[in-house]
Coordinates of C-alpha atoms and ligand atoms in Angstrom, one line a residue:
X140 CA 15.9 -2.6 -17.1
X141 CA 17.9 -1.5 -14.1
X142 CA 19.4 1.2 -15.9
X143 CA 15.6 2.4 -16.4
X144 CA 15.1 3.3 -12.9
X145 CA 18.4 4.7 -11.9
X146 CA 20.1 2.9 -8.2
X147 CA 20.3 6.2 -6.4
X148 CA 16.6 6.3 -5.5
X149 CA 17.1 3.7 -3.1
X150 CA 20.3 5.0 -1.1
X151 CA 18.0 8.6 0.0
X152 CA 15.9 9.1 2.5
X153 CA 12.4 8.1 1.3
X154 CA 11.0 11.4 2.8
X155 CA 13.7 14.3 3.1
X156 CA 13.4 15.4 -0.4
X157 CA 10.7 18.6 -1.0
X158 CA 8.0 18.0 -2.9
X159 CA 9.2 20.3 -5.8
X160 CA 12.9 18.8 -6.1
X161 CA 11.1 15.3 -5.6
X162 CA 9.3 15.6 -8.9
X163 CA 11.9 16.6 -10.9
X164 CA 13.7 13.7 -10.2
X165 CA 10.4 11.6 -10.5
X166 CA 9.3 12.9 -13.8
X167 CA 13.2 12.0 -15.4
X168 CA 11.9 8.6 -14.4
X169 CA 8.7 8.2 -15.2
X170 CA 9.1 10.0 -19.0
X171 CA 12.0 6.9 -19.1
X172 CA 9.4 4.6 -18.2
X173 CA 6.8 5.8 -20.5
X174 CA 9.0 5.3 -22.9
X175 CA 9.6 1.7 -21.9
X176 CA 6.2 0.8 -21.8
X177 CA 5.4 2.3 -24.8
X178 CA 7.9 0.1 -26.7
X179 CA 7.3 -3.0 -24.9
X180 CA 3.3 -2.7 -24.2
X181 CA 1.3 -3.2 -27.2
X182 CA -1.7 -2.3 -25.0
X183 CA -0.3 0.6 -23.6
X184 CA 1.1 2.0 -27.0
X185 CA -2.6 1.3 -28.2
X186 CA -3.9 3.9 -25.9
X187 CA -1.2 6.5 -25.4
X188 CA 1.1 8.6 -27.5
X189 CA 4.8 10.1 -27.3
X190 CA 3.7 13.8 -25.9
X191 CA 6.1 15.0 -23.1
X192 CA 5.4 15.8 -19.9
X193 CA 6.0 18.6 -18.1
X194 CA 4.6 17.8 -14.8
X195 CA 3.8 14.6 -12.8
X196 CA 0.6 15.7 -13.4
X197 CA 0.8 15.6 -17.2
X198 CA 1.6 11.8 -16.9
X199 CA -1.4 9.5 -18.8
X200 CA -3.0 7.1 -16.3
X201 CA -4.7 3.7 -16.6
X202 CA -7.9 2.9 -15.0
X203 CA -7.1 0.5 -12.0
X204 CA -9.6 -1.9 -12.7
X205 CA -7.8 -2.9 -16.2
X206 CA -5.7 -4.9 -14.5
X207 CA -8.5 -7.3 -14.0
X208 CA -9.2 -7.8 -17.8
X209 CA -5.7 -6.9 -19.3
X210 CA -2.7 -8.7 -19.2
X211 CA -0.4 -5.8 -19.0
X212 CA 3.4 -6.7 -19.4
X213 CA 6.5 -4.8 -21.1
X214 CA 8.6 -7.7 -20.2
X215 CA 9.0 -11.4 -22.5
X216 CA 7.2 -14.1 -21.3
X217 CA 10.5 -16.2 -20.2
X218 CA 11.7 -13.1 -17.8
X219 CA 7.8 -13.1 -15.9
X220 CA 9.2 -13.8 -12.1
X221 CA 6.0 -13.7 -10.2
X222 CA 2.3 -13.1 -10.9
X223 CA 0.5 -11.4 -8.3
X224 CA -3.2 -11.8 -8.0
X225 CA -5.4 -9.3 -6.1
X226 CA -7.6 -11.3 -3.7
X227 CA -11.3 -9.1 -4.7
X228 CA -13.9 -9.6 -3.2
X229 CA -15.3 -13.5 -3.8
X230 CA -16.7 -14.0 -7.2
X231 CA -15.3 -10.5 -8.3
X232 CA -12.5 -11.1 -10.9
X233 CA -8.7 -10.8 -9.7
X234 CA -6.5 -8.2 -10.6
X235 CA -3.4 -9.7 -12.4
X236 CA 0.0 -8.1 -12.1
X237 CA 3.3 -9.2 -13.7
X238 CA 6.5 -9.0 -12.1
X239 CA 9.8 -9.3 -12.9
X240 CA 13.0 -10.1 -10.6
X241 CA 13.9 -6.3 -11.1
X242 CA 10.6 -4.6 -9.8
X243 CA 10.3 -7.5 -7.3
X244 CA 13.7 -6.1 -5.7
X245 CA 12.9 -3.0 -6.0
X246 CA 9.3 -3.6 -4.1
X247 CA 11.1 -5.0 -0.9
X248 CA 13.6 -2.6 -1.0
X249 CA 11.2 0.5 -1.3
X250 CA 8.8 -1.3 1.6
X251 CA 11.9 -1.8 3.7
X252 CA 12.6 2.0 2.9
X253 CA 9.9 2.8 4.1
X254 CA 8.6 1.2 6.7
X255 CA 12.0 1.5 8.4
X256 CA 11.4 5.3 8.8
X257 CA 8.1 4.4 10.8
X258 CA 9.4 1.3 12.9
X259 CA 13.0 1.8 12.9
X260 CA 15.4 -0.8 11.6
X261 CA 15.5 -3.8 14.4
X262 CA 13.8 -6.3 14.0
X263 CA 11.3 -7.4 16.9
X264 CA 8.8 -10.3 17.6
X265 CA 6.2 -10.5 15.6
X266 CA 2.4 -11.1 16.0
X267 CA 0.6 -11.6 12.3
X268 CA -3.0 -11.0 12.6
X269 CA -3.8 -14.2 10.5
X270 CA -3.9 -17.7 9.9
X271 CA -0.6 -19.8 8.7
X272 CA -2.7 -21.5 5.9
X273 CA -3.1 -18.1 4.2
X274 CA 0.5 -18.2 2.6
X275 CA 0.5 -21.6 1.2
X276 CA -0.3 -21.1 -2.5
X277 CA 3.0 -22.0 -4.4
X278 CA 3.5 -20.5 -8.2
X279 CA 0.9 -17.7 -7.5
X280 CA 0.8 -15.4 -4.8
X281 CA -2.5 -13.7 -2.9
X282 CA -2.2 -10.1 -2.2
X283 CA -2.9 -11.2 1.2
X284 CA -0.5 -13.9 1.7
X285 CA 2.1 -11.5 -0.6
X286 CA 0.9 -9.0 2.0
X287 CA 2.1 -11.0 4.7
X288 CA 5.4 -12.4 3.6
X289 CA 6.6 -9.0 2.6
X290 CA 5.7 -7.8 6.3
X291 CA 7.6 -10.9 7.7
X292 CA 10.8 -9.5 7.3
X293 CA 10.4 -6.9 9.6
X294 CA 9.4 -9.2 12.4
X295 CA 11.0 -12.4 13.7
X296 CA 9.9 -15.4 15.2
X297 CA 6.4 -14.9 14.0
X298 CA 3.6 -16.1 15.3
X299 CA -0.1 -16.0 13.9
X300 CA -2.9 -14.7 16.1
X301 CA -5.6 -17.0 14.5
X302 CA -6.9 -20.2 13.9
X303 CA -7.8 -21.5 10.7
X304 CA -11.4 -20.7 10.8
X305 CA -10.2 -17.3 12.0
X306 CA -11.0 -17.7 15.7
X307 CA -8.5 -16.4 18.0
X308 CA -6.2 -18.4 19.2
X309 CA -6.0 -17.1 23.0
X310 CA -3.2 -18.8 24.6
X311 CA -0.8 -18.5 22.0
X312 CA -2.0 -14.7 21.4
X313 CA -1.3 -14.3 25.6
X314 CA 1.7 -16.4 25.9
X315 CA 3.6 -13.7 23.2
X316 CA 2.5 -11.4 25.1
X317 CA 3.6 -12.5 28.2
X318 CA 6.6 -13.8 26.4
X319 CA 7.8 -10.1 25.3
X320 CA 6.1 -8.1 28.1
X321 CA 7.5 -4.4 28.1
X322 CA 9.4 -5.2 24.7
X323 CA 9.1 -3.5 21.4
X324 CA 7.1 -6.1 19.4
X325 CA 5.3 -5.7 16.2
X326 CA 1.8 -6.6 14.7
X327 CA 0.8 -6.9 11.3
X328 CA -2.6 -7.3 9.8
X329 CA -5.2 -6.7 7.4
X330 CA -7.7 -4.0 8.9
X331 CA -10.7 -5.5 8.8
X332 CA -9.1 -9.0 9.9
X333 CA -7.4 -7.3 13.0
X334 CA -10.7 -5.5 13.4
X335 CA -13.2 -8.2 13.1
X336 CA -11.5 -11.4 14.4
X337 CA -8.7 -10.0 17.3
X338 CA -10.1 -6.5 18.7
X339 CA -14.0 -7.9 19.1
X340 CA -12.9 -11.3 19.6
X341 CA -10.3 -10.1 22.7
X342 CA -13.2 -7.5 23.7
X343 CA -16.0 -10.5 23.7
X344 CA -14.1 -12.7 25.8
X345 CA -12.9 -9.5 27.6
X346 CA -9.2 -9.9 27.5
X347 CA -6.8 -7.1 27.3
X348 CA -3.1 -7.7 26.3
X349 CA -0.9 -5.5 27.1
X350 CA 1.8 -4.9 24.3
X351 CA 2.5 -1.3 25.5
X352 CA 5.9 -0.9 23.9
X353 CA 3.8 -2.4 20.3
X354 CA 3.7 -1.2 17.2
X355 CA 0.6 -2.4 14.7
X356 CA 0.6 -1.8 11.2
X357 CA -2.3 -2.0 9.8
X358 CA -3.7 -2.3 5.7
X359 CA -6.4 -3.1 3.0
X360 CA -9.8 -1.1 3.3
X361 CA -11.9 0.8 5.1
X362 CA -15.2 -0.7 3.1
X363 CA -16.1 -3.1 5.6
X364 CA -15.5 -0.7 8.9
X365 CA -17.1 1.8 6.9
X366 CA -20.0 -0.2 7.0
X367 CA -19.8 -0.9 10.8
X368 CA -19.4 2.8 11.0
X369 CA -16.2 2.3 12.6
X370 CA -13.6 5.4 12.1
X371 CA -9.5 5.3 12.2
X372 CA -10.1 7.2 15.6
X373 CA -12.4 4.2 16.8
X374 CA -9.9 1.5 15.4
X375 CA -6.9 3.5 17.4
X376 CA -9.2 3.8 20.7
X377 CA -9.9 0.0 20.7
X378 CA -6.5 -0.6 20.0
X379 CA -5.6 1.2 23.1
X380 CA -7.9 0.2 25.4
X381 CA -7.9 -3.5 24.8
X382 CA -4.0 -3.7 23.1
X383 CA -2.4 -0.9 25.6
X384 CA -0.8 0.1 22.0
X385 CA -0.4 4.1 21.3
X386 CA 1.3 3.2 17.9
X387 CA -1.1 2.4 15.5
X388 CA -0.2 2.9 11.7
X389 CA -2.6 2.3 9.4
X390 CA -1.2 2.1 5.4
X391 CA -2.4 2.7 1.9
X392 CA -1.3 1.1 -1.0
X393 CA -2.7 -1.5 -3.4
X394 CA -1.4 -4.6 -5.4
X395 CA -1.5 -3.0 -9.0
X396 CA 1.0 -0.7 -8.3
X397 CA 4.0 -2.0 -6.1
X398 CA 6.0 0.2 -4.6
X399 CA 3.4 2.6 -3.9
X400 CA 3.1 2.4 0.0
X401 CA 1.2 5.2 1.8
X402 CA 2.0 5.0 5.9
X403 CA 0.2 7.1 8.3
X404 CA 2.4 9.1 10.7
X405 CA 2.4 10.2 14.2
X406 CA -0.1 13.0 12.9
X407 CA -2.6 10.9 11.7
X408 CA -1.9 11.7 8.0
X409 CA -0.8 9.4 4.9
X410 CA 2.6 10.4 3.4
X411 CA 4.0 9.8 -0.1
X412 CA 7.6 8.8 -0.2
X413 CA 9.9 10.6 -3.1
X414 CA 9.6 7.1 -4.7
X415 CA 5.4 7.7 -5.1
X416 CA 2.9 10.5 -4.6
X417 CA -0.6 11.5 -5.2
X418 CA -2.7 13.3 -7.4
X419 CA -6.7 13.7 -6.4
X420 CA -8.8 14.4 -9.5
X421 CA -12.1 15.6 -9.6
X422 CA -14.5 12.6 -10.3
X423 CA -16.5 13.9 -13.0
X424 CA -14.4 15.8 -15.0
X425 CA -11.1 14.3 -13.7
X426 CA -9.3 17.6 -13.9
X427 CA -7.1 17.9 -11.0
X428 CA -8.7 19.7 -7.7
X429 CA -7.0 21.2 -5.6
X430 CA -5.9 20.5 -1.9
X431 CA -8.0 19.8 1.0
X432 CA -11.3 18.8 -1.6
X433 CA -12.5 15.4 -1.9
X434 CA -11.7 13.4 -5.6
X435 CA -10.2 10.3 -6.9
X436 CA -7.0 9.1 -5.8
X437 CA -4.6 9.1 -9.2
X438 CA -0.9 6.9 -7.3
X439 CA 2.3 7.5 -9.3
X440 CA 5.4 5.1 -8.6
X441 CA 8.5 4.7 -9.9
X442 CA 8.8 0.8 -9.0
X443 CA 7.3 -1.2 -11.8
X444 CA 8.9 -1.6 -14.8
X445 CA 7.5 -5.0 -16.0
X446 CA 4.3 -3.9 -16.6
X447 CA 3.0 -0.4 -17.3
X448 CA 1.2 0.3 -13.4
X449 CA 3.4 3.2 -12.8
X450 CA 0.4 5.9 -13.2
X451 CA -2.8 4.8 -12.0
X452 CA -6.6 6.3 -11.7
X453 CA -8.0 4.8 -8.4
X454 CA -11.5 4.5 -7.6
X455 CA -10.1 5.4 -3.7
X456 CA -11.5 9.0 -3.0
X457 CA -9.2 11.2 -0.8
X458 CA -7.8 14.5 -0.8
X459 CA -4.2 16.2 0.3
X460 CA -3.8 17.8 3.4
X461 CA -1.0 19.5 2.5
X462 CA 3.2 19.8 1.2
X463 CA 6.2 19.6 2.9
X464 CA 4.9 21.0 6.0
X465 CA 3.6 18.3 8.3
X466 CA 4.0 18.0 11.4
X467 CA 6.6 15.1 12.0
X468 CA 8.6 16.3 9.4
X469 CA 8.5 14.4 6.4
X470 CA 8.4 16.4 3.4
X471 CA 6.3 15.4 0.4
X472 CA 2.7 15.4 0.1
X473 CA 0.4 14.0 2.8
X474 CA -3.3 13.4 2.2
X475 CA -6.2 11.4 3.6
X476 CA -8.1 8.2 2.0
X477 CA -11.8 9.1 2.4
X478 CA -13.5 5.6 1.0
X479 CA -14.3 3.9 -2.3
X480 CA -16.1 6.0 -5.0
X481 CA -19.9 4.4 -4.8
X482 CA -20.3 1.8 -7.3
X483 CA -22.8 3.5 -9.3
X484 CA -20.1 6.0 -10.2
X485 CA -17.5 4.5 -11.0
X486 CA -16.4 4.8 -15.1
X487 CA -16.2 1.5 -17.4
X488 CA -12.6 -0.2 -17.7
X489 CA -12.2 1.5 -20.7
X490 CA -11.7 4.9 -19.2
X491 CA -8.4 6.2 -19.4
X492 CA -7.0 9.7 -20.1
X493 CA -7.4 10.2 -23.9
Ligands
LIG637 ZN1 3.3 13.4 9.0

């Protein structure tokens, strides 16, 4: 498998290749693991042939939602490391993904990649927007709790912010941050958790930490602020005001397809490391559109290799902003994530590329 997905990827700098040498080196990989999949997935070799690809573009997608009635694996049974369940909403069914020990290493290693180029490499004292009892499922893993673990090793000593019925939990919350006052420190949480249950739950019993030397990463949906009419600008203005944090980054990715991990930079914009990228499609016709209109979000990834998620078709509308030219300096394509296609439009599971 590990010859597959060649080591070098991991020793570069997840965003100083150009968007036009970073998918020549991506399509080598992905045309291997086509290959792969094709040979190892019966379901995947029922839907797609051996054509070749000349651009990342050219790639055949699955619909995301498959994973929720497919088992997809290219691995045997005995080498399945981890399952990883997508938490859904409640009485929606979970998406299933399998992993293998080598796409599980590669998934940290890519996040710590990554994430390092936002948050540097030390490690500070963390704050997990969350309750402890979310991570104590054994043999199967949430997203969530997955979510959480895989964050974990950025931080140390960390403390959750909640209780278990998702009150806050105020004097531990203020004791860390008297505890590291002035220090870098970092928070972690799922938006609409660090939303709903720490900003209006500090704002309603009006307290205001101050973790001005903070970093908050931040992850899983804008549905439900969406719905309060509450904007990235809003979230980052509360965050301010009641956090005294200026470094807010909000992230994209989603559990069918480790390795893709989408971090917003100092711009405000959502960047694709040379290990992932973007493609927005049009929803109708799903030709691809081109920059700076709205369509559906098609993620590309070089990380699995157990399991044939390394081209997906979203139903995440978003558009990119632009290539190689942004302005923190990352190369690669940078886009925005505009909201879930409504549900009215969204194709059956058995929409794929023909
Ligand atoms: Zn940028």
């Amino acid at each position: 498998m590990s010859e597959l997905i060649p080591e070098d990827w991991f020793e570069m700098n997840p965003f100083a290749l150009n968007q036009a040498d970073k998918e020549i080196k991506m399509r080598q990989t992905l045309t291997s693991l086509h290959h792969h999949h094709l040979q190892h997935c019966e379901a995947y070799s029922n839907l797609f042939s051996d054509a070749s690809m000349d651009s990342l573009e050219d790639f055949p997608y699955l619909a995301v939602r498959l994973f929720k009635y497919l088992t997809l694996q290219s691995i045997p049974q005995e080498q399945v490391f981890k399952i990883l369940y997508s938490s859904g909403t409640t009485g929606q069914t979970p998406a299933k993904v399998i992993l293998d020990q080598d796409t599980s290493r590669r998934q940290s290693k890519v996040l710590v990649k990554v994430l390092q180029d936002f948050i540097g490499k030390k490690r500070m004292p963390m704050l997990i927007i969350d309750h402890p009892g979310v991570l104590k499922s054994k043999d199967s893993y949430s997203a969530r709790g997955a979510g959480i673990q895989g964050l974990s090793m950025f931080g140390r000593q960390p403390i959750y912010a909640l209780n278990e019925d998702m009150s806050l939990n105020i004097e531990v919350v203020q004791a860390f941050a008297e505890t590291h006052k002035n220090q870098p420190v970092l928070l972690f949480g799922f938006t609409f958790m660090v939303w709903q249950h720490f900003l209006q739950s500090l704002r309603k019993s009006e307290n205001a930490l101050n973790l001005n030397s903070g970093i908050l990463l931040h992850s899983g949906g804008w549905k439900k602020l969406e719905a309060q009419k509450v904007s990235n600008e809003e979230f980052k203005r509360v965050c301010r005001k009641t956090l005294n944090i200026e470094k807010v980054h909000n992230f994209y990715g989603m559990a069918e397809q480790v390795g893709s991990i989408f971090v917003e930079c100092e711009a405000g914009h959502l960047h694709a490391p040379i290990y992932a990228d973007v493609v927005v499609r049009d929803p109708q016709t799903l030709k691809v559109i081109d920059n700076n209109n709205p369509g559906l979000l098609q993620v590309l990834s070089i990380v699995p290799g157990s399991y044939p998620g390394n081209s997906l078709l979203t139903e995440d509308l978003g558009s990119v902003l632009g290539v190689d030219d942004c302005l923190c300096g990352r190369k690669g394509k940078y886009f925005q994530v505009l909201g879930r296609l409504p549900k009215t439009e969204v194709r059956g599971c058995s929409d794929t590329q023909a």
